[in-house]
CSV table of C-alpha atoms in Angstrom, one decimal:
chain,number,residue,atom,x,y,z
A,1204,MET,CA,-72.7,-116.9,-2.7
A,1205,SER,CA,-71.2,-120.3,-2.0
A,1206,SER,CA,-70.1,-121.5,1.4
A,1207,VAL,CA,-66.3,-122.0,1.9
A,1208,ILE,CA,-66.7,-123.5,5.3
A,1209,ARG,CA,-69.6,-125.1,7.0
A,1210,THR,CA,-69.7,-126.8,10.3
A,1211,VAL,CA,-72.7,-128.8,11.5
A,1212,ASP,CA,-73.1,-129.5,15.2
A,1213,ILE,CA,-69.4,-130.1,15.8
A,1214,CYS,CA,-68.3,-131.1,19.2
A,1215,LYS,CA,-64.8,-131.5,20.7
A,1216,THR,CA,-64.3,-133.3,24.0
A,1217,PHE,CA,-61.0,-133.5,25.9
A,1218,ALA,CA,-61.3,-136.3,28.5
A,1219,THR,CA,-64.4,-135.0,30.4
A,1220,VAL,CA,-64.2,-131.4,29.2
A,1221,GLU,CA,-66.6,-130.4,26.4
A,1222,ALA,CA,-64.5,-127.7,24.7
A,1223,VAL,CA,-66.9,-127.2,21.7
A,1224,LYS,CA,-70.6,-128.1,21.8
A,1225,ASN,CA,-72.8,-128.4,18.8
A,1226,ALA,CA,-71.2,-125.5,16.9
A,1227,SER,CA,-72.9,-124.8,13.5
A,1228,LEU,CA,-71.7,-122.0,11.2
A,1229,THR,CA,-71.6,-121.3,7.5
A,1230,VAL,CA,-68.9,-118.9,6.1
A,1231,GLU,CA,-69.7,-117.7,2.6
A,1232,HIS,CA,-67.2,-116.8,-0.1
A,1233,GLY,CA,-65.7,-113.4,0.5
A,1234,GLU,CA,-67.1,-113.1,4.0
A,1235,VAL,CA,-65.3,-111.9,7.1
A,1236,VAL,CA,-66.5,-113.5,10.4
A,1237,ALA,CA,-65.1,-112.5,13.8
A,1238,VAL,CA,-65.4,-115.0,16.6
A,1239,VAL,CA,-65.4,-113.4,20.0
A,1240,GLY,CA,-66.0,-114.4,23.6
A,1241,PRO,CA,-64.4,-114.8,27.0
A,1242,SER,CA,-61.2,-116.7,27.5
A,1243,GLY,CA,-61.7,-120.5,27.6
A,1244,SER,CA,-65.0,-120.3,25.6
A,1245,GLY,CA,-63.8,-122.8,22.9
A,1246,LYS,CA,-63.0,-120.2,20.2
A,1247,SER,CA,-59.4,-121.4,19.4
A,1248,THR,CA,-60.4,-125.1,19.7
A,1249,TYR,CA,-63.2,-124.5,17.2
A,1250,LEU,CA,-60.8,-123.0,14.7
A,1251,ARG,CA,-58.3,-125.8,15.2
A,1252,CYS,CA,-61.0,-128.4,14.5
A,1253,ILE,CA,-61.8,-126.7,11.1
A,1254,ASN,CA,-58.3,-127.0,9.8
A,1255,GLY,CA,-57.6,-130.5,11.2
A,1256,LEU,CA,-55.3,-129.6,14.1
A,1257,GLU,CA,-57.9,-131.1,16.4
A,1258,THR,CA,-60.1,-134.1,15.6
A,1259,ILE,CA,-63.8,-133.5,16.3
A,1260,SER,CA,-65.7,-135.8,18.5
A,1261,ASP,CA,-69.0,-135.3,16.7
A,1262,GLY,CA,-70.4,-133.4,13.8
A,1263,GLU,CA,-69.6,-132.6,10.2
A,1264,ILE,CA,-67.1,-130.2,8.6
A,1265,TYR,CA,-67.4,-129.1,4.9
A,1266,ILE,CA,-64.8,-127.1,3.0
A,1267,ASP,CA,-66.0,-125.9,-0.4
A,1268,ASP,CA,-69.0,-128.2,0.0
A,1269,PHE,CA,-66.7,-131.2,0.3
A,1270,LEU,CA,-67.5,-133.4,3.4
A,1271,LEU,CA,-64.1,-133.4,5.0
A,1272,GLU,CA,-65.0,-135.0,8.3
A,1273,LYS,CA,-68.1,-136.6,9.9
A,1274,ARG,CA,-68.0,-138.3,13.3
A,1275,VAL,CA,-70.6,-139.7,15.6
A,1276,HIS,CA,-69.5,-140.4,19.2
A,1277,GLY,CA,-65.9,-140.2,18.1
A,1278,HIS,CA,-66.2,-142.7,15.3
A,1279,PRO,CA,-65.5,-141.6,11.7
A,1280,HIS,CA,-68.5,-141.9,9.3
A,1281,VAL,CA,-66.7,-140.7,6.2
A,1282,ARG,CA,-63.4,-141.9,4.7
A,1283,VAL,CA,-61.2,-139.4,3.0
A,1284,SER,CA,-57.8,-140.4,1.7
A,1285,LYS,CA,-54.8,-138.6,3.3
A,1286,GLU,CA,-54.0,-137.1,-0.1
A,1287,LYS,CA,-57.5,-135.7,-0.6
A,1288,ARG,CA,-57.6,-134.5,2.9
A,1289,ALA,CA,-54.3,-132.7,2.5
A,1290,SER,CA,-55.4,-131.1,-0.8
A,1291,VAL,CA,-58.7,-129.8,0.7
A,1292,LEU,CA,-57.0,-128.5,3.9
A,1293,LEU,CA,-54.5,-126.5,1.7
A,1294,LYS,CA,-57.5,-124.3,0.9
A,1295,THR,CA,-57.2,-122.9,4.4
A,1296,GLY,CA,-54.3,-120.8,5.6
A,1297,MET,CA,-53.8,-120.3,9.3
A,1298,VAL,CA,-52.1,-117.6,11.4
A,1299,PHE,CA,-51.5,-118.4,15.1
A,1300,GLN,CA,-51.0,-116.4,18.3
A,1301,ARG,CA,-47.3,-117.3,18.1
A,1302,PHE,CA,-45.5,-116.7,14.9
A,1303,ASN,CA,-43.8,-120.1,14.6
A,1304,LEU,CA,-41.2,-118.8,12.1
A,1305,PHE,CA,-38.1,-120.8,11.4
A,1306,PRO,CA,-35.4,-118.8,13.3
A,1307,HIS,CA,-32.5,-119.9,11.0
A,1308,LYS,CA,-34.3,-118.7,7.8
A,1309,THR,CA,-34.8,-115.1,6.7
A,1310,ALA,CA,-38.2,-113.6,6.3
A,1311,LYS,CA,-38.2,-114.3,2.6
A,1312,GLU,CA,-37.0,-117.9,3.1
A,1313,ASN,CA,-39.8,-118.5,5.6
A,1314,VAL,CA,-42.4,-117.4,3.0
A,1315,MET,CA,-40.8,-119.4,0.2
A,1316,LEU,CA,-40.6,-122.7,2.1
A,1317,ALA,CA,-44.1,-124.1,1.7
A,1318,PRO,CA,-44.6,-123.1,-2.0
A,1319,VAL,CA,-41.2,-124.8,-2.9
A,1320,ASN,CA,-41.7,-127.9,-0.7
A,1321,VAL,CA,-45.4,-128.4,-0.9
A,1322,LYS,CA,-46.4,-126.9,-4.2
A,1323,LYS,CA,-43.1,-127.7,-5.9
A,1324,MET,CA,-42.8,-124.1,-7.2
A,1325,ASN,CA,-39.4,-123.3,-8.6
A,1326,GLU,CA,-37.1,-121.1,-6.5
A,1327,GLN,CA,-37.1,-118.1,-8.7
A,1328,GLU,CA,-40.9,-117.9,-8.9
A,1329,ALA,CA,-41.2,-118.6,-5.1
A,1330,SER,CA,-38.6,-115.8,-4.4
A,1331,GLU,CA,-40.6,-113.3,-6.5
A,1332,LYS,CA,-43.8,-114.3,-4.9
A,1333,ALA,CA,-42.4,-114.0,-1.4
A,1334,GLU,CA,-41.0,-110.5,-2.1
A,1335,ALA,CA,-44.3,-109.4,-3.4
A,1336,LEU,CA,-46.2,-110.7,-0.4
A,1337,LEU,CA,-43.7,-109.3,2.1
A,1338,ALA,CA,-44.1,-105.9,0.3
A,1339,ARG,CA,-47.9,-106.3,0.5
A,1340,VAL,CA,-47.6,-106.6,4.4
A,1341,GLY,CA,-45.3,-103.6,4.6
A,1342,LEU,CA,-42.0,-105.5,4.9
A,1343,ALA,CA,-40.3,-104.7,1.6
A,1344,ASP,CA,-37.1,-103.7,3.5
A,1345,LYS,CA,-37.0,-106.9,5.6
A,1346,PHE,CA,-36.6,-109.7,3.0
A,1347,ASP,CA,-33.2,-110.8,4.3
A,1348,GLU,CA,-33.8,-110.2,8.1
A,1349,PHE,CA,-33.9,-113.2,10.4
A,1350,PRO,CA,-36.8,-113.4,12.9
A,1351,ALA,CA,-34.7,-112.5,15.9
A,1352,LYS,CA,-34.1,-109.1,14.2
A,1353,LEU,CA,-37.8,-108.4,13.7
A,1354,SER,CA,-40.3,-107.1,16.2
A,1355,GLY,CA,-43.3,-109.3,17.2
A,1356,GLY,CA,-45.6,-107.4,14.9
A,1357,GLN,CA,-43.2,-107.8,12.0
A,1358,GLN,CA,-42.8,-111.5,12.6
A,1359,GLN,CA,-46.6,-111.8,12.6
A,1360,ARG,CA,-46.8,-110.0,9.3
A,1361,VAL,CA,-44.2,-112.5,7.9
A,1362,ALA,CA,-46.5,-115.3,9.2
A,1363,ILE,CA,-49.4,-113.8,7.3
A,1364,ALA,CA,-47.4,-113.5,4.1
A,1365,ARG,CA,-46.3,-117.1,4.6
A,1366,ALA,CA,-49.9,-118.3,4.9
A,1367,LEU,CA,-50.9,-116.2,1.8
A,1368,ALA,CA,-48.0,-117.8,-0.2
A,1369,MET,CA,-50.1,-121.0,-0.4
A,1370,GLU,CA,-52.9,-119.0,-2.1
A,1371,PRO,CA,-55.6,-120.2,0.3
A,1372,GLU,CA,-59.3,-119.7,-0.2
A,1373,ILE,CA,-59.9,-118.8,3.4
A,1374,MET,CA,-57.7,-117.4,6.1
A,1375,LEU,CA,-58.1,-118.6,9.7
A,1376,PHE,CA,-56.7,-116.3,12.4
A,1377,ASP,CA,-56.3,-117.4,16.0
A,1378,GLU,CA,-56.0,-114.3,18.1
A,1379,PRO,CA,-53.1,-113.0,15.9
A,1380,THR,CA,-52.4,-110.0,18.0
A,1381,SER,CA,-52.7,-111.4,21.5
A,1382,ALA,CA,-49.0,-112.1,21.9
A,1383,LEU,CA,-48.0,-108.6,20.7
A,1384,ASP,CA,-47.2,-105.4,22.7
A,1385,PRO,CA,-50.0,-102.9,22.3
A,1386,GLU,CA,-48.0,-100.5,20.1
A,1387,LEU,CA,-47.4,-103.4,17.6
A,1388,VAL,CA,-51.0,-104.5,17.2
A,1389,GLU,CA,-52.1,-101.7,14.8
A,1390,ASP,CA,-49.8,-102.7,11.9
A,1391,VAL,CA,-51.0,-106.3,12.0
A,1392,LEU,CA,-54.6,-105.3,12.1
A,1393,HIS,CA,-54.0,-102.9,9.2
A,1394,VAL,CA,-52.8,-105.8,7.1
A,1395,MET,CA,-55.8,-107.9,8.1
A,1396,ILE,CA,-58.2,-105.1,7.3
A,1397,ASP,CA,-56.6,-104.7,3.8
A,1398,LEU,CA,-57.0,-108.4,3.3
A,1399,ALA,CA,-60.7,-108.2,4.2
A,1400,LYS,CA,-61.2,-105.3,1.8
A,1401,SER,CA,-59.5,-107.3,-1.0
A,1402,GLY,CA,-62.2,-110.0,-0.7
A,1403,MET,CA,-60.4,-112.7,1.2
A,1404,THR,CA,-62.7,-115.0,3.1
A,1405,MET,CA,-61.6,-114.8,6.8
A,1406,LEU,CA,-62.6,-116.4,10.0
A,1407,VAL,CA,-60.9,-114.5,12.8
A,1408,VAL,CA,-60.8,-115.4,16.5
A,1409,THR,CA,-60.0,-112.1,18.1
A,1410,HIS,CA,-60.3,-109.9,21.2
A,1411,GLU,CA,-59.8,-106.7,19.1
A,1412,MET,CA,-63.3,-105.3,19.2
A,1413,GLY,CA,-62.4,-102.4,17.0
A,1414,PHE,CA,-61.3,-104.8,14.2
A,1415,ALA,CA,-64.4,-106.9,14.6
A,1416,ARG,CA,-66.6,-103.8,14.3
A,1417,GLU,CA,-64.8,-102.4,11.3
A,1418,ALA,CA,-63.9,-105.5,9.2
A,1419,ALA,CA,-66.4,-108.2,10.0
A,1420,GLY,CA,-69.7,-108.8,8.3
A,1421,ARG,CA,-70.8,-111.0,11.1
A,1422,ILE,CA,-69.9,-111.5,14.7
A,1423,VAL,CA,-70.0,-115.0,16.3
A,1424,PHE,CA,-70.2,-115.0,20.1
A,1425,MET,CA,-68.9,-118.2,21.8
A,1426,VAL,CA,-69.4,-119.0,25.5
A,1427,ASP,CA,-68.9,-122.3,27.4
A,1428,GLY,CA,-68.0,-124.0,24.1
A,1429,GLU,CA,-71.3,-123.0,22.4
A,1430,ILE,CA,-72.2,-120.4,19.8
A,1431,GLY,CA,-74.4,-118.2,21.8
A,1432,GLU,CA,-75.2,-115.5,19.2
A,1433,ILE,CA,-74.5,-114.6,15.6
A,1434,GLY,CA,-75.3,-111.2,14.3
A,1435,THR,CA,-74.0,-108.1,12.4
A,1436,PRO,CA,-71.6,-105.9,14.2
A,1437,GLU,CA,-74.4,-103.3,14.5
A,1438,GLU,CA,-76.6,-105.8,16.2
A,1439,PHE,CA,-74.0,-107.3,18.4
A,1440,PHE,CA,-72.3,-104.1,19.6
A,1441,SER,CA,-75.5,-102.1,20.1
A,1442,ASN,CA,-77.9,-104.7,21.4
A,1443,PRO,CA,-76.6,-108.2,22.1
A,1444,LYS,CA,-79.5,-110.6,22.7
A,1445,ASN,CA,-77.6,-113.3,24.6
A,1446,PRO,CA,-77.3,-112.4,28.4
A,1447,ARG,CA,-73.8,-113.7,28.5
A,1448,ALA,CA,-72.9,-111.5,25.4
A,1449,ARG,CA,-74.3,-108.5,27.2
A,1450,GLN,CA,-72.2,-109.3,30.2
A,1451,PHE,CA,-69.1,-109.8,28.0
A,1452,MET,CA,-69.6,-106.5,26.3
A,1453,LYS,CA,-70.0,-104.7,29.7
A,1454,SER,CA,-66.7,-106.2,30.8
A,1455,ILE,CA,-65.0,-105.1,27.6
A,1456,LEU,CA,-66.3,-101.5,27.9
A,1457,HIS,CA,-65.1,-101.3,31.5
A,1458,GLN,CA,-61.5,-102.4,30.8
């Protein structure tokens, strides 16, 4: 298998706060990796560093074995043109906690927008693609609905379809169910599990332990900005080695 994403000792500092410290991870093609840990442990910041929403302070980021970024003490050590950087980052699709849909556009128009404007796809092809993707996430009857008419779970499924419309090689999910009412979570997780079964490479920051156990091939535990443990779901859920991971699992089980 070839790696789709590789981070080497990446760090991210905000003023005096070390949000991510020496995080190294390789995600292989077709792999599903769940990133778990307590709130404020650096999980979301780590994900945002990978897709360029945050600039790393130190370390190296590779996408498809291409060195996208290398920094030492905040200074860049690799020069990548804006065009090349944009084309490499298009290989990653991202779904956020908040859905960030355009309120004045229908579900289908939201999904069509990037293929038409970024990939210069013609409207007819983009429309057919959007309808197919919305049907795939269980929204075949919601093509022409505006976000305000959709539940939170439906909006998040539109956001997933929108990310898939760009045909990414890897999907990054940043706690995609944390803003949803409990009864709406299952439909979104069902879509994500289907994606995982289809072979999509996924890196998922989540607090949904059931999803992590069922869909992930590996669990990454982050605490205090560091990767404290990496293991299979069986290893992590039955016998976490890191003391903080054991403490975390106890707190989850007692909720």
